[in-house]
Coordinates of N, CA and C in Angstrom, one line a residue:
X1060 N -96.1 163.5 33.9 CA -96.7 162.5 33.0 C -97.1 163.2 31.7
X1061 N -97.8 164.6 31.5 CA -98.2 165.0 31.0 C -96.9 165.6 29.8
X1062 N -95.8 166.1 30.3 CA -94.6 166.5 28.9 C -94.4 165.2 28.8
X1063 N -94.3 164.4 29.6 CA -93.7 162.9 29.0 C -94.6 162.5 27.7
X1064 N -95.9 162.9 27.6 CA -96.7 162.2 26.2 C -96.1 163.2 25.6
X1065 N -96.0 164.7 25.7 CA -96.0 165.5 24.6 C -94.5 165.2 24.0
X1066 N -93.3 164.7 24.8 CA -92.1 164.0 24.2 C -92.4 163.4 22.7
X1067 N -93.0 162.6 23.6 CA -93.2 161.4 22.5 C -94.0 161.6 21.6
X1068 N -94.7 162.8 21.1 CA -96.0 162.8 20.2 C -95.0 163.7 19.1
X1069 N -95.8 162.8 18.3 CA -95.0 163.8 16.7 C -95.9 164.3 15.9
X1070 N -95.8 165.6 15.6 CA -96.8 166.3 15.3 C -96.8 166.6 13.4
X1071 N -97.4 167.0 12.7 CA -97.9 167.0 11.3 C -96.7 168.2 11.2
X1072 N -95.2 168.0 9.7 CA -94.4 169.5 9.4 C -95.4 170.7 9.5
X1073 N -96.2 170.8 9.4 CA -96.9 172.3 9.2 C -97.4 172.9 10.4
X1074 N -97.6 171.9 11.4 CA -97.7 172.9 13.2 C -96.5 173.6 13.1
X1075 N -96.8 174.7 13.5 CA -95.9 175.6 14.5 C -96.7 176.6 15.5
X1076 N -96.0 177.2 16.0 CA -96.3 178.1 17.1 C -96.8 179.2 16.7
X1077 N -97.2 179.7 15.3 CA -97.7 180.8 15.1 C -98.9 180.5 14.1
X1078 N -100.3 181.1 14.4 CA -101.1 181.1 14.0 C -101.7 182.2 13.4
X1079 N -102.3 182.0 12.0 CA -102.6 183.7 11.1 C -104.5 183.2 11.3
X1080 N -104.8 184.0 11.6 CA -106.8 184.0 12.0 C -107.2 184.9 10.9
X1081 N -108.2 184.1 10.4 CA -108.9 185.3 9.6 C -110.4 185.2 9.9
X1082 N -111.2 186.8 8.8 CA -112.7 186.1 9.3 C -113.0 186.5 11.2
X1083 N -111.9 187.6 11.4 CA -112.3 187.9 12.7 C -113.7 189.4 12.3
X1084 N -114.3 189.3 13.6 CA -115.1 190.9 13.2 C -114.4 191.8 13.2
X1085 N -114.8 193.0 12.4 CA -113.3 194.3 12.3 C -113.2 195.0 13.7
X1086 N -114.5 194.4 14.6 CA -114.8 195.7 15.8 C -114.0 194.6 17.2
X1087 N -113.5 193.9 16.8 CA -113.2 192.5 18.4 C -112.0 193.8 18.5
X1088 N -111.7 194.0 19.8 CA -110.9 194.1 20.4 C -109.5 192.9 20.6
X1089 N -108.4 193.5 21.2 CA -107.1 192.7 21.7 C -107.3 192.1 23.0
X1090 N -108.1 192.2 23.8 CA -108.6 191.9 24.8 C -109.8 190.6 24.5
X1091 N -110.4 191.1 23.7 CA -111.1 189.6 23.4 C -110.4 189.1 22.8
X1092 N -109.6 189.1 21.6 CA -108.7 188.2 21.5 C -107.6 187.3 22.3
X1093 N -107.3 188.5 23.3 CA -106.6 187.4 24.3 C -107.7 186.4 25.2
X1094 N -108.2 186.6 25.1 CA -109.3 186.1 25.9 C -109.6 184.6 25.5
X1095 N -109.7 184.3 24.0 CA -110.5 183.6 23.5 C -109.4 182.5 23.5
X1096 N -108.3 182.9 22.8 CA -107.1 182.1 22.5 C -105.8 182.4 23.7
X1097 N -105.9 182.9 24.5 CA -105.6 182.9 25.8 C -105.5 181.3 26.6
X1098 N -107.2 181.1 26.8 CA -107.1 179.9 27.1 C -106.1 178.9 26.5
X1099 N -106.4 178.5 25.9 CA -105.3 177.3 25.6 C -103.5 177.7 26.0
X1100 N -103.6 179.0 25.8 CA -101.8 178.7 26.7 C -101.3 180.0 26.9
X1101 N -100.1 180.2 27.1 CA -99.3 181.5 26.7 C -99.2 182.1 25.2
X1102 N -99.7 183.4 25.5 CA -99.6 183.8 23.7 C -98.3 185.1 23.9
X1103 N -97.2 184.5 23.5 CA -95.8 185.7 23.3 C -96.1 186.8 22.3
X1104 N -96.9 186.6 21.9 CA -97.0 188.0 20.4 C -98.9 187.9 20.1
X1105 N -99.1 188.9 19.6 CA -100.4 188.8 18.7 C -100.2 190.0 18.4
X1106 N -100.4 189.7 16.9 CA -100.4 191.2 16.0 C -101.7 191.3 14.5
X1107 N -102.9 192.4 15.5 CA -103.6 192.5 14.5 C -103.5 193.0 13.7
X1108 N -104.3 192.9 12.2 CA -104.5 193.6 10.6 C -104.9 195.2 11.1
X1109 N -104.7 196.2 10.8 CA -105.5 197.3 10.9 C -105.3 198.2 9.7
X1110 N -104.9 197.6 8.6 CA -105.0 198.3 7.2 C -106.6 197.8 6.4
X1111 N -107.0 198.4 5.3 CA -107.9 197.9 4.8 C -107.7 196.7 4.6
X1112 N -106.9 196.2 3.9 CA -106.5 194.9 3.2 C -106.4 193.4 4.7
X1113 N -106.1 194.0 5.6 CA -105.8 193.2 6.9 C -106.3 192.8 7.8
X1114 N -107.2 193.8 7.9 CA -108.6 193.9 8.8 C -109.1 192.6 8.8
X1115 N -109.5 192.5 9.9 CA -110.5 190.7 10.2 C -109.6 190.0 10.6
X1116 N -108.0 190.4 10.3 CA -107.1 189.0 10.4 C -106.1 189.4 11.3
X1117 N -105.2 188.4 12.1 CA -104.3 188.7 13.0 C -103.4 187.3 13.2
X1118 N -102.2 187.3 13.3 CA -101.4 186.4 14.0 C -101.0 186.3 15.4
X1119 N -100.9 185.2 15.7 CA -100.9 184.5 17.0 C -99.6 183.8 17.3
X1120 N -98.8 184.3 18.4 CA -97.7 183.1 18.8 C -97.6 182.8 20.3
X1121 N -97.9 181.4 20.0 CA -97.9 180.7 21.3 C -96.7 180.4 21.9
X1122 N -96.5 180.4 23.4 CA -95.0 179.9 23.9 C -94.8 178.3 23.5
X1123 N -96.1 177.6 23.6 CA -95.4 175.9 23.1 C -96.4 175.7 21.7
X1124 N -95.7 175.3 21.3 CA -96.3 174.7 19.9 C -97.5 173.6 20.2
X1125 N -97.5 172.6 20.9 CA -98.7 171.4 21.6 C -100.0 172.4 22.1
X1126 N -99.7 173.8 22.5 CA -100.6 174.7 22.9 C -101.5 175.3 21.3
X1127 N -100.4 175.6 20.5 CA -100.9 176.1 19.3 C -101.7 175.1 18.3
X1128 N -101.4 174.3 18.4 CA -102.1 172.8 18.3 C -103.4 172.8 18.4
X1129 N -103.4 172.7 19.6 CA -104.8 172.8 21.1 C -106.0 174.2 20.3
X1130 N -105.4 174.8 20.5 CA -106.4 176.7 19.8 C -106.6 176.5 18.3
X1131 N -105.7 176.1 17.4 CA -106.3 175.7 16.0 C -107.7 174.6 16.3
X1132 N -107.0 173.4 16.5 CA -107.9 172.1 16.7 C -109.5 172.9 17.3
X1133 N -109.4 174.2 18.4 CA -110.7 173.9 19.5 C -111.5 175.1 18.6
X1134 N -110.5 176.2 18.0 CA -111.0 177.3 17.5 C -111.2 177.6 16.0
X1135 N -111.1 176.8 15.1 CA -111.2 176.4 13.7 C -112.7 176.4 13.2
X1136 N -113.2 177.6 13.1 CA -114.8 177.6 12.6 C -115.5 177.9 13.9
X1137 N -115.1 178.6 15.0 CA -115.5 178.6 16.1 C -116.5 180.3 16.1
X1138 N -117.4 180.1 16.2 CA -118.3 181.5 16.1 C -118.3 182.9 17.0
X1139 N -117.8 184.1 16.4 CA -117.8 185.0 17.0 C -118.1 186.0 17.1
X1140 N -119.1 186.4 17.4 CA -120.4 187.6 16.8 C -120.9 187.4 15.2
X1141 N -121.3 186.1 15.5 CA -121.6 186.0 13.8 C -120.8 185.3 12.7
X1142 N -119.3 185.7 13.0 CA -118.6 185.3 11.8 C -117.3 183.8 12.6
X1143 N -117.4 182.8 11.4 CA -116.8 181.7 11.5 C -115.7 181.9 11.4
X1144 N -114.5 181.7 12.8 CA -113.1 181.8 12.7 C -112.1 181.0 11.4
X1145 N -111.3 180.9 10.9 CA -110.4 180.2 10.2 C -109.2 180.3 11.3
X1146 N -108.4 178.8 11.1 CA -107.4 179.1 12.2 C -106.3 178.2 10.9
X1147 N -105.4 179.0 10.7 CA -104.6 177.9 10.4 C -102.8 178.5 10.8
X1148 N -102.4 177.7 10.6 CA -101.0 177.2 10.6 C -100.0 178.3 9.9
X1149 N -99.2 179.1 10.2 CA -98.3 180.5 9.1 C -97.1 179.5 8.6
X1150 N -97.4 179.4 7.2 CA -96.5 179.0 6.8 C -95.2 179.8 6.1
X1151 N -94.0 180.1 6.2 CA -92.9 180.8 5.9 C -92.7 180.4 4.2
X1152 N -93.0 179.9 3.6 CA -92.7 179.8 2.4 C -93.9 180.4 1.0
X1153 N -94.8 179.7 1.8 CA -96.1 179.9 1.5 C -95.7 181.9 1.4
X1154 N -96.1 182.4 2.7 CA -95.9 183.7 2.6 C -95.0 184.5 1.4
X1155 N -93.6 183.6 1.7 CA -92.8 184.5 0.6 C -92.6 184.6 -0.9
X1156 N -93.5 183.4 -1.2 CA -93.7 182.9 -2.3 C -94.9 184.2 -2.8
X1157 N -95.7 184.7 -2.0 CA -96.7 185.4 -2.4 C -96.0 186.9 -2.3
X1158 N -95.2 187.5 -1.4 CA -94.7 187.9 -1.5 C -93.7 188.3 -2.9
X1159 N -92.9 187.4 -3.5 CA -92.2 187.1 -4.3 C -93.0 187.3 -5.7
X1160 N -94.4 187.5 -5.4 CA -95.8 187.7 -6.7 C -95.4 189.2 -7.0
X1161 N -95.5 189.3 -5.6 CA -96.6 191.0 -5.6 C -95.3 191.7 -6.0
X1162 N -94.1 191.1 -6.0 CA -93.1 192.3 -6.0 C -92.7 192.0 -7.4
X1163 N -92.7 191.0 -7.9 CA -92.9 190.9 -9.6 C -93.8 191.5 -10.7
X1164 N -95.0 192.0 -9.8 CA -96.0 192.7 -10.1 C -95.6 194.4 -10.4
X1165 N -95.0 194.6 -9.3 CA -94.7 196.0 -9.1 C -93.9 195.9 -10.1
X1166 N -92.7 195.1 -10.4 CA -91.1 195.4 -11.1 C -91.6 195.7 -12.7
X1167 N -93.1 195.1 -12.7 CA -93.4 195.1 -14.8 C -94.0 196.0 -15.1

Protein backbone atom coordinates (compact mmCIF):
# COMPACT_ATOMS: atom_id res chain seq x y z
CA UNK A 1 0.00 0.00 0.00
CA UNK A 2 2.65 2.03 1.03
CA UNK A 3 4.71 2.39 -2.87
CA UNK A 4 1.23 2.46 -4.17
CA UNK A 5 0.81 6.20 -2.50
CA UNK A 6 4.36 6.98 -3.29
CA UNK A 7 3.31 6.03 -7.22
CA UNK A 8 0.90 8.40 -7.20
CA UNK A 9 2.44 11.37 -5.28
CA UNK A 10 4.16 14.07 -7.32
CA UNK A 11 6.72 15.72 -5.83
CA UNK A 12 7.95 19.73 -6.26
CA UNK A 13 11.02 19.77 -9.76
CA UNK A 14 13.60 20.59 -7.21
CA UNK A 15 13.47 17.17 -4.95
CA UNK A 16 15.99 14.90 -5.68
CA UNK A 17 18.00 12.34 -4.09
CA UNK A 18 20.91 14.42 -3.10
CA UNK A 19 21.15 16.70 -0.36
CA UNK A 20 24.02 19.58 0.24
CA UNK A 21 23.84 20.36 4.51
CA UNK A 22 25.42 23.17 5.71
CA UNK A 23 25.90 24.76 9.29
CA UNK A 24 27.12 21.27 10.40
CA UNK A 25 29.77 21.53 13.49
CA UNK A 26 33.43 21.22 11.98
CA UNK A 27 34.07 18.37 14.84
CA UNK A 28 30.69 15.85 13.88
CA UNK A 29 32.01 12.88 12.73
CA UNK A 30 30.74 10.48 9.57
CA UNK A 31 29.31 8.25 11.97
CA UNK A 32 27.14 10.85 13.39
CA UNK A 33 26.20 11.85 10.35
CA UNK A 34 25.07 8.57 9.36
CA UNK A 35 23.38 8.27 12.23
CA UNK A 36 21.21 11.26 12.11
CA UNK A 37 20.18 11.05 8.42
CA UNK A 38 20.53 7.37 8.32
CA UNK A 39 17.23 7.17 9.83
CA UNK A 40 15.10 8.19 7.21
CA UNK A 41 16.57 5.65 4.59
CA UNK A 42 19.47 4.37 2.69
CA UNK A 43 22.20 6.89 2.17
CA UNK A 44 24.48 5.50 -1.20
CA UNK A 45 27.08 8.37 -0.84
CA UNK A 46 27.97 11.15 1.73
CA UNK A 47 30.75 13.26 1.10
CA UNK A 48 32.00 15.72 3.69
CA UNK A 49 33.70 19.51 3.15
CA UNK A 50 37.20 19.12 4.68
CA UNK A 51 38.87 22.18 3.10
CA UNK A 52 38.61 25.61 4.77
CA UNK A 53 36.07 26.81 2.48
CA UNK A 54 33.84 23.37 2.96
CA UNK A 55 33.97 22.70 6.33
CA UNK A 56 30.45 22.56 8.15
CA UNK A 57 29.06 21.25 4.90
CA UNK A 58 28.44 17.83 3.26
CA UNK A 59 26.24 16.09 0.66
CA UNK A 60 23.98 13.43 1.03
CA UNK A 61 22.51 10.71 -1.48
CA UNK A 62 19.68 8.79 -0.63
CA UNK A 63 18.72 5.40 -2.45
CA UNK A 64 14.93 6.81 -2.96
CA UNK A 65 14.16 10.30 -3.47
CA UNK A 66 10.52 10.05 -1.08
CA UNK A 67 13.36 9.21 1.58
CA UNK A 68 15.26 12.36 0.73
CA UNK A 69 12.13 14.19 1.03
CA UNK A 70 11.44 12.68 4.49
CA UNK A 71 15.36 13.97 6.00
CA UNK A 72 15.03 17.57 4.39
CA UNK A 73 11.30 18.01 5.65
CA UNK A 74 12.31 16.25 9.49
CA UNK A 75 16.06 17.70 9.51
CA UNK A 76 15.74 21.40 8.13
CA UNK A 77 16.88 23.66 11.19
CA UNK A 78 17.14 20.58 13.35
CA UNK A 79 19.84 21.33 16.28
CA UNK A 80 23.16 19.79 16.60
CA UNK A 81 25.51 20.70 19.26
CA UNK A 82 24.36 24.07 19.08
CA UNK A 83 24.27 24.84 15.49
CA UNK A 84 20.92 24.91 13.21
CA UNK A 85 21.06 22.37 10.28
CA UNK A 86 20.13 23.81 6.71
CA UNK A 87 18.95 21.00 4.49
CA UNK A 88 18.32 21.75 1.06
CA UNK A 89 17.83 20.19 -2.26
CA UNK A 90 21.58 20.16 -4.83
CA UNK A 91 20.61 21.78 -7.53
CA UNK A 92 22.82 20.98 -10.97
CA UNK A 93 22.49 24.21 -12.56
CA UNK A 94 22.41 26.28 -9.77
CA UNK A 95 26.02 24.80 -8.97
CA UNK A 96 27.32 25.29 -12.44
CA UNK A 97 26.24 28.49 -12.92
CA UNK A 98 28.41 29.42 -9.84
CA UNK A 99 30.96 27.48 -11.07
CA UNK A 100 30.83 29.22 -14.50
CA UNK A 101 31.51 32.72 -11.99
CA UNK A 102 34.52 31.58 -10.39
CA UNK A 103 36.09 30.44 -13.58
CA UNK A 104 35.39 33.84 -15.24
CA UNK A 105 36.97 35.30 -12.36
CA UNK A 106 40.14 33.43 -12.77
CA UNK A 107 40.15 33.97 -16.88
CA UNK A 108 40.35 38.23 -16.15
Amino acid sequence: MNTKIKQNQRLPPEVNRIIFVRNLPFKISSDELYDIFGKFGTIRQMRKGNTSKTKGTCFIVYEDIFKAKQAVDHLNGFNVAGKYLICLYYQQNKAGQKRGENQQKVNQ
